[in-house]
Structure formats: C-alpha cells, structure tokens
Coordinates of N, CA and C in Angstrom, one line a residue:
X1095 N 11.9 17.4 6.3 CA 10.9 16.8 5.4 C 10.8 15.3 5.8
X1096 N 9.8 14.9 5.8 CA 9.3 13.3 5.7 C 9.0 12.8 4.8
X1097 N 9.6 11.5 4.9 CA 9.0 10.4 3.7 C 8.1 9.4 4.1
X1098 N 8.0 8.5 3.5 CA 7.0 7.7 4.3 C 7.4 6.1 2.9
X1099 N 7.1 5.1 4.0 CA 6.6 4.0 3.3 C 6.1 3.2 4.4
X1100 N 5.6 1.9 3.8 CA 4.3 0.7 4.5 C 5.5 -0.3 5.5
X1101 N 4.8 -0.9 6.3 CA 4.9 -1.8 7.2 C 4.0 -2.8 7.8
X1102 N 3.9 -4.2 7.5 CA 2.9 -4.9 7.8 C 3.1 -5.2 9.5
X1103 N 1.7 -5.1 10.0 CA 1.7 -5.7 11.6 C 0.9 -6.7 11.0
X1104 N 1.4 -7.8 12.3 CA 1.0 -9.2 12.4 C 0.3 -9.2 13.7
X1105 N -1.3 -8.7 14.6 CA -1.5 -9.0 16.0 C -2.2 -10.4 16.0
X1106 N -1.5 -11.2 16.8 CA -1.8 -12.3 16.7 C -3.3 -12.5 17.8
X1107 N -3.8 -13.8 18.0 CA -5.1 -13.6 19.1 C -4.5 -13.5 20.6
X1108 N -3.3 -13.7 21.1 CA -3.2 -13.7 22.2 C -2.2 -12.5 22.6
X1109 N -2.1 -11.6 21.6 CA -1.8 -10.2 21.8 C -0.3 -9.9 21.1
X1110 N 0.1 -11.1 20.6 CA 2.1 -10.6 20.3 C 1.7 -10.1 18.9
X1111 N 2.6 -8.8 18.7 CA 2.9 -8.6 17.4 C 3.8 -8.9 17.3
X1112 N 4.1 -9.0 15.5 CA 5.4 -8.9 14.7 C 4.9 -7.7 13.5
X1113 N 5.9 -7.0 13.3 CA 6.6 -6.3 12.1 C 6.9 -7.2 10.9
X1114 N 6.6 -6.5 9.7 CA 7.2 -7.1 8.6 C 7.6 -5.7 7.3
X1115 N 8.3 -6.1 6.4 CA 8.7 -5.4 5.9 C 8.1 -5.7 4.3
X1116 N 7.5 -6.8 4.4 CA 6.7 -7.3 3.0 C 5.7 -8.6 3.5
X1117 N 4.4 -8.8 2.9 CA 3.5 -9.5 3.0 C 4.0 -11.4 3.0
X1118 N 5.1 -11.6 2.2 CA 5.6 -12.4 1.6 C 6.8 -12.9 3.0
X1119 N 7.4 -12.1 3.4 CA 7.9 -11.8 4.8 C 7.6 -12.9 5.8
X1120 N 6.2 -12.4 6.0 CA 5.3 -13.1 6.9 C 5.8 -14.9 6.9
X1121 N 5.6 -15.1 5.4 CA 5.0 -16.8 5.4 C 6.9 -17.2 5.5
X1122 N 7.6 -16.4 5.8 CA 9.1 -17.3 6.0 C 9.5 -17.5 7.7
X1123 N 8.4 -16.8 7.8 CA 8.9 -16.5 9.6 C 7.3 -17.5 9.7
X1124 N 6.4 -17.9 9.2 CA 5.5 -18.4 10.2 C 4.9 -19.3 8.9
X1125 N 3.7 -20.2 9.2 CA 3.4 -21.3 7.9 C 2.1 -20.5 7.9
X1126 N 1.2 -21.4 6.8 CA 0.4 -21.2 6.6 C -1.0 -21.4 7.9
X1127 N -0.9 -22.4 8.6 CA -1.6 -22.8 9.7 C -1.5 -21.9 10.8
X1128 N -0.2 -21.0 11.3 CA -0.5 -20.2 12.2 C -0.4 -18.8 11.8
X1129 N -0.8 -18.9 10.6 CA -1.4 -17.2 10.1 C -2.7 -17.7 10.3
X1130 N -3.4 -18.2 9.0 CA -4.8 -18.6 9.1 C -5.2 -18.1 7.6
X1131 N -4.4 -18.4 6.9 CA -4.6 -17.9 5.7 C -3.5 -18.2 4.7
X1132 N -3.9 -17.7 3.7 CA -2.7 -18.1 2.3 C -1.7 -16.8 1.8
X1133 N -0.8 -16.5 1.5 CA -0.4 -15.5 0.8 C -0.7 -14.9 -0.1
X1134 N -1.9 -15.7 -1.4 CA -2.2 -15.1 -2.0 C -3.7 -14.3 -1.8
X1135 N -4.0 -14.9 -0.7 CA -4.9 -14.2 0.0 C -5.2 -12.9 0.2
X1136 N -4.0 -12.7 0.7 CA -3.4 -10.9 1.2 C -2.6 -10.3 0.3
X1137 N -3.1 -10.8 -1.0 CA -2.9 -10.1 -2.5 C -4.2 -10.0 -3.1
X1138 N -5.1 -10.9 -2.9 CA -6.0 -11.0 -3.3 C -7.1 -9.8 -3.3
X1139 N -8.0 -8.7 -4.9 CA -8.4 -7.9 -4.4 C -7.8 -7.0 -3.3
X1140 N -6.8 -6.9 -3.4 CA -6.0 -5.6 -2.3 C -6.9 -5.5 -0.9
X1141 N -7.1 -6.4 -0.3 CA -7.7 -6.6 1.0 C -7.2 -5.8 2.2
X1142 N -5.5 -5.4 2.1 CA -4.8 -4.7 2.6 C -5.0 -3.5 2.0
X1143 N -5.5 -2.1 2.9 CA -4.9 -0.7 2.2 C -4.2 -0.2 3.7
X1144 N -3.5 0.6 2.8 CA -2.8 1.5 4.1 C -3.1 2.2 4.6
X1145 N -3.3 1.9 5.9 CA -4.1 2.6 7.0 C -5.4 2.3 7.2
X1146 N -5.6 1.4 6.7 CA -6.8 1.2 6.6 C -7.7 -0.2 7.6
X1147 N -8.7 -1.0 7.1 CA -9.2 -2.3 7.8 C -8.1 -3.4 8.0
X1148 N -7.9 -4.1 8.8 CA -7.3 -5.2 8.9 C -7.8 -6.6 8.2
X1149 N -7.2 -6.8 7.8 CA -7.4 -8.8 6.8 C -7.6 -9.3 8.5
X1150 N -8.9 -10.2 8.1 CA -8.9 -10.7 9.8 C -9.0 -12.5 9.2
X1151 N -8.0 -13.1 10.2 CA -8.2 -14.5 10.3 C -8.8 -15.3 11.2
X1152 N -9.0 -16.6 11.5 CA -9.3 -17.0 12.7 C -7.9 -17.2 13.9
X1153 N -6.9 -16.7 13.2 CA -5.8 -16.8 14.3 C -5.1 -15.8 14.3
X1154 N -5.0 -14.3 13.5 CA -4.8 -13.0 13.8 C -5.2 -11.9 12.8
X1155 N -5.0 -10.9 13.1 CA -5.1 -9.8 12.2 C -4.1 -9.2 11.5
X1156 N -4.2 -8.5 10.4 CA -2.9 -8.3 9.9 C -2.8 -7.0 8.7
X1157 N -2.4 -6.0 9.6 CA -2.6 -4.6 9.3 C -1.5 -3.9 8.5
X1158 N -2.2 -3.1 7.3 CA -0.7 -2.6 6.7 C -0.6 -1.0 7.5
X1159 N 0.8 -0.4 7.7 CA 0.8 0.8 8.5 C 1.4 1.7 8.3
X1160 N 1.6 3.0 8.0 CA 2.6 3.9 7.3 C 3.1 4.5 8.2
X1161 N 4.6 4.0 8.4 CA 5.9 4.1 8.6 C 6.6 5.7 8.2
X1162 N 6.5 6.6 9.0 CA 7.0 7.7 8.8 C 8.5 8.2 9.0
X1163 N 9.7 8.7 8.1 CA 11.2 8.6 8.3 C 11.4 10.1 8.0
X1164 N 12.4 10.5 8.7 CA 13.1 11.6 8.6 C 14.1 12.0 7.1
X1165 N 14.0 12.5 6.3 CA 14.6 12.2 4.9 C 16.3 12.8 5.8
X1166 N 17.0 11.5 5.1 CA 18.3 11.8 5.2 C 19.3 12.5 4.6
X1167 N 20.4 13.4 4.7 CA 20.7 14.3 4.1 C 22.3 13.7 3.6
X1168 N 22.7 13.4 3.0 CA 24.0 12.8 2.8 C 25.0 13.6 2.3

C-alpha cells in the first residue's frame, strides 16, 4: 500500500532545482530577491495546489508535487 504526501520544487530560470519540504523552507535557504516573491504570497489564496499550475515569478517557478512512499511495516 502507498501513502502519499507534498513536496515543493523550486525550477529556477536557468534550469537548477531544489526540493523542499515546506513553503517556509524555501525563504531559509534563499531571500526574498532570488525567489521573486514573498512567502506570504505562496499562501496567499492557495496559489499552490497539488499537482497542479506552478506560482510563476520573474526568477522561477515553484511547483507543489505528490511524493509517493511505500507504507512501512514495523
């Protein structure tokens, strides 16, 4: 059986992604000037759905993605 939960991609304009594990994430690894946007932005109106359109900035995109796991048996 599978579970599932979300994971933010970050594709920047000159092709690198990063992974994230929360929206909030984001703004400790990078500032506000080289996202292109605010954090409450990408709360703002749920701009983000899963699986869905990308929040687009002038300096990247930034996609939420569902993360598919094997349920562990302990």
């Amino acid at each position: 059986m599978l579970t599932t939960s979300s994971i933010i991609e970050v594709k920047f304009n000159n092709g690198k992604r990063e992974y994230f594990g929360s929206l909030s994430a984001i703004f400790e690894m990078y500032t506000e000037q080289e996202i292109g946007c605010k954090l409450y932005q990408l709360h703002d109106k749920a701009h983000l759905q899963l699986g869905g359109e990308p929040f687009i900035t002038p300096k990247c995109k930034i996609y939420k993605r569902i993360v598919y796991r094997k349920k562990q048996n302990k």
